[in-house]
Short mmCIF file of C-alpha atoms and ligand atoms in Angstrom, two decimals:
data_model
loop_
_atom_site.label_atom_id
_atom_site.label_comp_id
_atom_site.label_asym_id
_atom_site.label_seq_id
_atom_site.Cartn_x
_atom_site.Cartn_y
_atom_site.Cartn_z
CA MET A 1 0.00 0.00 0.00
CA VAL A 2 1.15 3.56 -0.69
CA THR A 3 -0.35 7.00 -0.14
CA LEU A 4 0.31 9.98 -2.39
CA LEU A 5 -0.24 13.57 -1.27
CA SER A 6 -1.57 15.71 -4.09
CA GLY A 7 -2.07 19.25 -5.27
CA GLY A 8 -3.49 19.82 -8.71
CA THR A 9 -0.56 19.23 -11.07
CA GLY A 10 2.60 17.43 -9.95
CA THR A 11 1.21 14.34 -8.22
CA PRO A 12 -1.49 13.88 -10.89
CA LYS A 13 1.30 13.98 -13.51
CA LEU A 14 3.14 11.29 -11.53
CA LEU A 15 -0.02 9.18 -11.20
CA ARG A 16 -0.52 9.14 -14.97
CA GLY A 17 1.77 6.24 -15.73
CA ALA A 18 2.71 4.97 -12.28
CA ASP A 19 0.32 1.97 -12.32
CA ALA A 20 3.07 -0.59 -12.92
CA VAL A 21 4.91 0.69 -9.84
CA PHE A 22 2.02 1.65 -7.56
CA PRO A 23 -0.90 -0.71 -8.32
CA PRO A 24 -4.02 1.50 -8.27
CA ALA A 25 -5.98 -0.84 -5.99
CA GLU A 26 -3.23 -0.38 -3.37
CA THR A 27 -2.92 3.38 -3.81
CA THR A 28 -4.61 6.17 -1.88
CA VAL A 29 -4.45 9.81 -2.94
CA VAL A 30 -4.95 12.50 -0.29
CA ALA A 31 -5.67 15.85 -1.92
CA ASN A 32 -5.29 19.40 -0.73
CA THR A 33 -8.55 21.28 -0.20
CA GLY A 34 -7.09 24.68 0.74
CA ASP A 35 -7.63 25.87 -2.85
CA ASP A 36 -11.36 25.07 -2.75
CA VAL A 37 -13.94 27.81 -3.17
CA GLU A 38 -17.67 28.10 -3.03
CA LEU A 39 -18.67 29.81 -6.26
CA GLY A 40 -22.29 30.72 -6.94
CA GLY A 41 -23.28 28.35 -4.13
CA HIS A 42 -21.32 25.35 -5.43
CA LEU A 43 -18.23 23.90 -3.79
CA VAL A 44 -15.37 23.68 -6.30
CA CYS A 45 -12.45 21.47 -5.21
CA PRO A 46 -9.76 21.96 -7.88
CA ASP A 47 -7.21 19.46 -6.60
CA LEU A 48 -9.73 16.70 -5.85
CA ASP A 49 -11.30 17.33 -9.24
CA THR A 50 -8.05 17.04 -11.17
CA VAL A 51 -7.45 13.61 -9.61
CA LEU A 52 -11.09 12.66 -10.21
CA PHE A 53 -10.99 13.67 -13.87
CA LEU A 54 -7.57 12.07 -14.41
CA GLY A 55 -8.77 8.76 -12.96
CA GLY A 56 -12.00 9.02 -14.95
CA ASP A 57 -9.98 9.60 -18.16
CA VAL A 58 -11.70 12.90 -18.90
CA LEU A 59 -9.08 15.40 -17.66
CA ASP A 60 -8.03 18.23 -19.94
CA LEU A 61 -4.33 17.35 -20.21
CA ASP A 62 -3.41 20.73 -21.71
CA THR A 63 -4.36 22.61 -18.57
CA TRP A 64 -4.42 19.81 -15.94
CA TRP A 65 -7.78 21.10 -14.71
CA GLY A 66 -11.32 20.74 -15.99
CA ILE A 67 -12.82 18.19 -18.36
CA ALA A 68 -11.45 17.94 -21.92
CA ASP A 69 -13.69 19.54 -24.55
CA ASP A 70 -16.17 20.61 -21.90
CA PRO A 71 -18.65 23.15 -23.29
CA THR A 72 -18.85 26.43 -21.34
CA THR A 73 -22.41 27.46 -22.18
CA THR A 74 -23.46 28.29 -18.62
CA HIS A 75 -20.20 30.10 -17.85
CA ASP A 76 -20.46 32.17 -21.03
CA GLU A 77 -24.05 33.08 -20.20
CA LEU A 78 -23.07 34.12 -16.67
CA ARG A 79 -20.41 36.42 -18.10
CA ALA A 80 -22.77 37.84 -20.74
CA LEU A 81 -25.56 38.42 -18.22
CA ALA A 82 -23.26 40.23 -15.84
CA ASP A 83 -21.97 42.34 -18.72
CA ASP A 84 -25.49 43.25 -19.87
CA ALA A 85 -26.47 44.07 -16.31
CA GLY A 86 -23.39 46.29 -15.84
CA LEU A 87 -22.10 44.10 -13.00
CA ALA A 88 -18.34 44.20 -12.49
CA SER A 89 -16.41 41.04 -13.29
CA GLY A 90 -13.52 39.71 -11.19
CA PRO A 91 -13.79 37.81 -7.91
CA ARG A 92 -16.91 38.93 -6.04
CA TYR A 93 -16.65 37.81 -2.42
CA LEU A 94 -19.84 37.44 -0.42
CA PRO A 95 -19.94 40.11 2.33
CA ASP A 96 -17.63 39.52 5.31
CA GLU A 97 -20.46 38.58 7.65
CA ARG A 98 -21.64 35.95 5.15
CA GLN A 99 -18.22 34.32 4.83
CA THR A 100 -18.96 32.15 7.86
CA ALA A 101 -22.76 32.11 7.67
CA GLY A 102 -23.31 29.27 5.23
CA ARG A 103 -22.03 25.73 4.82
CA ASP A 104 -19.15 25.30 7.27
CA ILE A 105 -16.96 23.68 4.59
CA ALA A 106 -17.12 26.94 2.55
CA ASP A 107 -16.00 29.26 5.36
CA TRP A 108 -13.78 32.21 4.29
CA ARG A 109 -13.96 31.34 0.57
CA ARG A 110 -17.47 32.20 -0.47
CA PHE A 111 -17.79 33.95 -3.85
CA SER A 112 -20.85 35.12 -5.71
CA GLY A 113 -21.47 33.44 -9.07
CA VAL A 114 -22.06 36.78 -10.76
CA ALA A 115 -19.67 37.08 -13.72
CA GLU A 116 -18.09 33.78 -12.57
CA PHE A 117 -14.39 34.62 -12.26
CA MET A 118 -13.23 31.00 -12.66
CA LEU A 119 -13.91 29.12 -15.87
CA ILE A 120 -16.24 26.24 -15.06
CA GLY A 121 -17.28 23.91 -17.88
CA ASP A 122 -20.80 22.53 -18.07
CA ARG A 123 -19.89 18.92 -17.25
CA ASP A 124 -17.48 20.11 -14.57
CA ARG A 125 -20.34 22.13 -13.05
CA ALA A 126 -22.48 18.98 -12.80
CA VAL A 127 -19.80 17.56 -10.48
CA HIS A 128 -19.89 20.68 -8.29
CA ILE A 129 -23.68 20.66 -8.11
CA THR A 130 -23.71 16.98 -7.19
CA ARG A 131 -20.97 17.44 -4.59
CA THR A 132 -22.66 20.44 -2.99
CA SER A 133 -26.08 18.81 -3.04
CA LEU A 134 -24.77 15.69 -1.32
CA LEU A 135 -23.07 17.88 1.29
CA ASP A 136 -26.39 19.67 1.81
CA GLU A 137 -28.08 16.28 2.17
CA GLY A 138 -25.73 15.66 5.09
CA ALA A 139 -22.74 13.72 3.69
CA THR A 140 -19.17 14.63 4.62
CA LEU A 141 -16.69 15.76 1.98
CA THR A 142 -14.92 12.40 2.41
CA GLU A 143 -18.16 10.52 1.70
CA VAL A 144 -19.08 12.73 -1.24
CA THR A 145 -15.59 12.31 -2.72
CA ARG A 146 -15.92 8.52 -2.53
CA THR A 147 -19.33 8.69 -4.23
CA LEU A 148 -17.89 10.83 -7.04
CA ALA A 149 -14.83 8.56 -7.29
CA ASP A 150 -17.15 5.59 -7.83
CA ALA A 151 -19.06 7.50 -10.49
CA PHE A 152 -15.79 8.20 -12.32
CA ASP A 153 -14.56 4.60 -11.83
CA LEU A 154 -11.49 5.88 -10.10
CA PRO A 155 -8.77 3.23 -9.84
CA TRP A 156 -7.34 4.75 -6.61
CA ASP A 157 -8.95 5.63 -3.31
CA LEU A 158 -9.30 9.42 -3.19
CA LEU A 159 -9.60 11.40 0.06
CA PRO A 160 -9.84 15.10 0.88
CA MET A 161 -7.25 16.11 3.50
CA SER A 162 -10.01 17.01 5.98
CA ASP A 163 -13.77 17.35 6.33
CA ASP A 164 -13.20 20.76 7.91
CA PRO A 165 -12.71 24.04 6.04
CA VAL A 166 -9.19 25.32 5.44
CA ALA A 167 -8.84 28.37 3.20
CA SER A 168 -5.48 29.30 1.68
CA ILE A 169 -5.30 33.09 1.99
CA VAL A 170 -2.48 35.05 0.35
CA HIS A 171 -1.57 38.29 2.12
CA THR A 172 -0.52 41.06 -0.28
CA PRO A 173 0.33 44.74 0.24
CA ASP A 174 -3.26 45.45 -0.89
CA GLY A 175 -4.73 43.09 1.67
CA PRO A 176 -5.62 39.42 1.95
CA MET A 177 -7.07 37.46 -0.97
CA HIS A 178 -8.04 33.83 -1.43
CA PHE A 179 -5.44 31.80 -3.35
CA GLN A 180 -7.83 31.57 -6.35
CA GLU A 181 -8.08 35.36 -6.54
CA PHE A 182 -4.27 35.54 -6.40
CA TRP A 183 -3.72 32.81 -8.99
CA VAL A 184 -6.72 32.73 -11.33
CA ALA A 185 -7.83 36.35 -11.30
CA ASN A 186 -4.42 38.00 -10.88
CA ASP A 187 -2.09 35.48 -12.58
CA GLY A 188 -0.02 35.22 -9.42
CA GLU A 189 1.23 38.80 -9.95
CA PRO A 190 0.55 40.53 -6.59
CA ALA A 191 3.49 40.78 -4.20
CA VAL A 192 3.12 38.21 -1.42
CA GLU A 193 3.80 39.05 2.23
CA ASP A 194 2.55 35.86 3.83
CA VAL A 195 0.31 32.84 3.32
CA GLU A 196 -2.30 31.82 5.88
CA PHE A 197 -4.29 28.58 6.12
CA ARG A 198 -7.41 29.95 7.72
CA GLY A 199 -9.26 27.33 9.71
CA ALA A 200 -6.30 24.96 9.94
CA SER A 201 -5.87 25.42 13.70
CA THR A 202 -9.24 23.75 14.28
CA ALA A 203 -9.27 21.39 11.26
CA THR A 204 -8.54 17.74 11.93
CA ALA A 205 -7.47 14.85 9.74
CA THR A 206 -10.17 12.25 9.18
CA ASP A 207 -9.71 8.67 10.34
CA ALA A 208 -9.48 7.69 6.66
CA VAL A 209 -6.57 10.10 6.14
CA LEU A 210 -4.79 8.93 9.30
CA THR A 211 -5.15 5.31 8.19
CA ALA A 212 -3.78 6.22 4.76
CA LEU A 213 -0.84 7.98 6.40
CA SER A 214 0.13 4.84 8.29
CA GLU A 215 1.38 3.54 4.92
CA PRO A 216 4.51 4.79 3.12
CA VAL A 217 3.87 8.27 1.71
CA VAL A 218 4.91 9.84 -1.59
CA ILE A 219 4.80 13.59 -2.14
CA GLY A 220 4.77 14.10 -5.90
CA PRO A 221 6.31 17.33 -7.17
CA SER A 222 4.10 19.91 -5.52
CA ASN A 223 3.99 23.49 -4.43
CA PRO A 224 5.19 23.07 -0.82
CA VAL A 225 3.33 26.20 0.31
CA THR A 226 -0.17 26.10 -1.15
CA SER A 227 -0.50 22.42 -2.06
CA ILE A 228 1.28 20.61 0.80
CA GLY A 229 1.27 23.50 3.33
CA PRO A 230 -2.49 23.19 4.03
CA LEU A 231 -2.16 19.45 4.58
CA ILE A 232 0.69 19.86 7.04
CA ALA A 233 -1.29 22.53 8.87
CA VAL A 234 -4.20 20.15 9.57
CA GLU A 235 -4.04 18.63 13.04
CA GLY A 236 -2.70 15.09 12.98
CA ILE A 237 -1.11 15.07 9.53
CA GLU A 238 2.47 16.19 10.25
CA PRO A 239 2.86 13.87 13.28
CA ALA A 240 1.63 11.00 11.09
CA LEU A 241 4.17 11.92 8.39
CA ARG A 242 6.96 11.86 10.97
CA GLU A 243 6.06 8.27 11.85
CA THR A 244 5.97 6.81 8.33
CA PRO A 245 8.51 6.61 5.47
CA VAL A 246 8.10 9.67 3.24
CA VAL A 247 9.69 10.26 -0.17
CA ALA A 248 9.27 13.62 -1.91
CA VAL A 249 9.92 14.48 -5.56
CA SER A 250 11.31 17.98 -6.03
CA PRO A 251 9.26 20.44 -8.12
CA PHE A 252 12.57 22.25 -8.80
CA VAL A 253 15.82 21.54 -10.58
CA GLU A 254 18.04 23.32 -8.05
CA ASP A 255 16.43 26.79 -8.16
CA GLU A 256 14.56 26.38 -11.46
CA VAL A 257 10.89 25.61 -10.93
CA PHE A 258 9.05 23.58 -13.55
CA SER A 259 5.91 25.75 -13.41
CA GLY A 260 3.61 27.79 -11.21
CA PRO A 261 4.04 30.16 -8.27
CA ALA A 262 5.99 27.87 -5.89
CA ALA A 263 9.16 30.00 -5.93
CA LYS A 264 7.38 33.27 -5.13
CA LEU A 265 5.28 31.74 -2.36
CA MET A 266 8.25 29.92 -0.79
CA ASP A 267 10.24 33.13 -0.78
CA ALA A 268 7.34 34.91 0.94
CA VAL A 269 7.10 32.40 3.77
CA GLY A 270 10.85 32.21 4.36
CA TYR A 271 12.03 29.18 2.39
CA ASP A 272 14.73 29.33 -0.23
CA PRO A 273 12.89 28.89 -3.56
CA SER A 274 14.79 25.77 -4.53
CA THR A 275 15.15 22.04 -3.91
CA ALA A 276 17.04 22.93 -0.71
CA GLY A 277 14.04 24.99 0.43
CA VAL A 278 11.66 22.12 -0.34
CA ALA A 279 13.77 19.83 1.83
CA GLU A 280 13.62 22.42 4.61
CA ALA A 281 9.83 22.63 4.24
CA TYR A 282 9.58 18.84 4.59
CA PRO A 283 11.54 17.95 7.76
CA PHE A 284 9.53 14.71 7.92
CA ALA A 285 10.68 13.54 4.47
CA ASP A 286 13.12 10.66 4.68
CA ALA A 287 14.40 10.72 1.08
CA PHE A 288 14.10 12.77 -2.09
CA VAL A 289 13.92 12.17 -5.81
CA LEU A 290 15.84 14.90 -7.63
CA ASP A 291 16.52 15.59 -11.27
CA ASP A 292 19.76 14.31 -12.81
CA ALA A 293 20.75 17.94 -13.32
CA ASP A 294 20.06 18.87 -9.68
CA GLY A 295 23.30 18.81 -7.71
CA THR A 296 21.72 19.98 -4.43
CA ASP A 297 23.50 18.40 -1.49
CA LEU A 298 20.84 17.20 0.97
CA ASP A 299 21.18 15.70 4.45
CA ARG A 300 18.89 12.80 3.46
CA PRO A 301 19.16 10.01 0.85
CA VAL A 302 18.62 11.07 -2.76
CA VAL A 303 17.74 9.11 -5.90
CA ARG A 304 18.29 10.94 -9.18
CA THR A 305 16.51 10.59 -12.50
CA ASP A 306 15.11 12.84 -15.21
CA THR A 307 12.15 14.30 -13.26
CA THR A 308 10.38 15.77 -16.28
CA LEU A 309 6.78 14.51 -16.19
CA ASP A 310 5.36 15.12 -19.64
CA THR A 311 4.28 11.59 -20.58
CA PRO A 312 3.10 8.36 -18.90
CA ASP A 313 6.58 6.90 -19.61
CA ASP A 314 8.10 9.82 -17.71
CA ALA A 315 5.73 9.10 -14.83
CA GLU A 316 6.75 5.46 -14.74
CA ARG A 317 10.45 6.39 -14.71
CA VAL A 318 9.98 8.85 -11.83
CA ALA A 319 7.74 6.38 -9.97
CA ARG A 320 10.53 3.77 -10.19
CA ALA A 321 12.95 6.29 -8.68
CA VAL A 322 10.41 6.92 -5.90
CA GLU A 323 10.14 3.18 -5.31
CA GLU A 324 13.94 2.93 -5.09
CA ALA A 325 14.01 5.78 -2.57
CA LEU A 326 11.26 4.14 -0.52
CA GLU A 327 13.27 0.92 -0.41
CA VAL A 328 16.17 2.86 1.07
CA VAL A 329 14.12 4.37 3.90
CA ALA A 330 11.25 1.94 4.54
P1 GDP B 1 -1.06 23.17 -8.28
O1 GDP B 1 -2.05 22.58 -7.30
O2 GDP B 1 -1.60 23.26 -9.67
O3 GDP B 1 -0.38 24.40 -7.78
O4 GDP B 1 0.07 22.12 -8.49
P2 GDP B 1 0.95 21.17 -7.58
O5 GDP B 1 1.31 21.80 -6.30
O6 GDP B 1 0.36 19.82 -7.58
O7 GDP B 1 2.21 21.07 -8.51
C1 GDP B 1 2.90 22.23 -8.85
C2 GDP B 1 4.37 21.94 -8.90
O8 GDP B 1 4.62 20.90 -9.81
C3 GDP B 1 5.12 23.14 -9.39
O9 GDP B 1 5.87 23.66 -8.33
C4 GDP B 1 5.99 22.62 -10.53
O10 GDP B 1 7.32 23.03 -10.44
C5 GDP B 1 5.87 21.13 -10.41
N1 GDP B 1 5.91 20.47 -11.70
C6 GDP B 1 5.12 20.71 -12.78
N2 GDP B 1 5.50 19.93 -13.81
C7 GDP B 1 6.54 19.18 -13.38
C8 GDP B 1 7.37 18.19 -13.99
O11 GDP B 1 7.21 17.83 -15.16
N3 GDP B 1 8.36 17.65 -13.20
C9 GDP B 1 8.56 18.03 -11.90
N4 GDP B 1 9.54 17.46 -11.21
N5 GDP B 1 7.79 18.97 -11.31
C10 GDP B 1 6.81 19.52 -12.04
#
């Protein structure tokens, strides 16, 4: 058995081709939910959804989010309506007092659906409506995720990191904003002063997550701040990681990041934006998989390979390096 921790890009890329190394029936994926938002009343869980759509063979592999060839009729109409009505586009937060006056799971990340600032496809939206409706019927996010995983015939077990709300809030000189406002609406451009995981101090890991973390853990190449940071901040997760063998794949080649805002966010929270900084952010990791071209000298065992993850063959190669590293530390 093996458990992979996942954001929305790196671990999914590793999963796409790792079947020969990590048999899907023996694999659990625990996904970050700090990026989630409630948009127009529907809970959108980007990292869970990427894994769901990957496992269901419908993921848009150009973007690594959303369903391939998904029509956007409803989204386009929402934009057009807002335009005709003279309503400003961009993220429209519900008023402060309403941020914690709805479904608990949506606390501090509640956006109006007017002018929908995130692109949601029509089929994608059906998932969000189903998820939210099942939550409203009384299911937990863990239960709803399993129901959706069954619907998509997911080969792995998929778990949200917690059934409690954790909202990744980026603090900028112009004030705090949810990670999705920072990344989707502002292209990651605002200066970052700090990153907060609101709700994490009272969020707990589910029994399902704790059971999964009693197995060896793999952290695919991920943004250590906004993909793995929320997980570590949830009560129970970091102590569990300290007790089990953990192998992490670097999302950097020395100080060159493959993609995304990891470097900027790491810098903001006090880590060197590099493989060395990733190792510092993961004191519980027992070994690392680094790129052949990454000469970083770490205080823990390292297995090197080409860590580019463009194809399923790449994923299998990196997964074999992970397996080798696990053998060293397990
Ligand atoms: P997010 O949820 O979309 O922010 O994505 P993740 O946190 O799951 O993954 C983002 C990280 O994956 C970034 O820091 C990238 O540097 C890294 N990444 C993307 N593509 C590759 C790749 O091909 N190889 C490796 N090693 N890392 C990658």
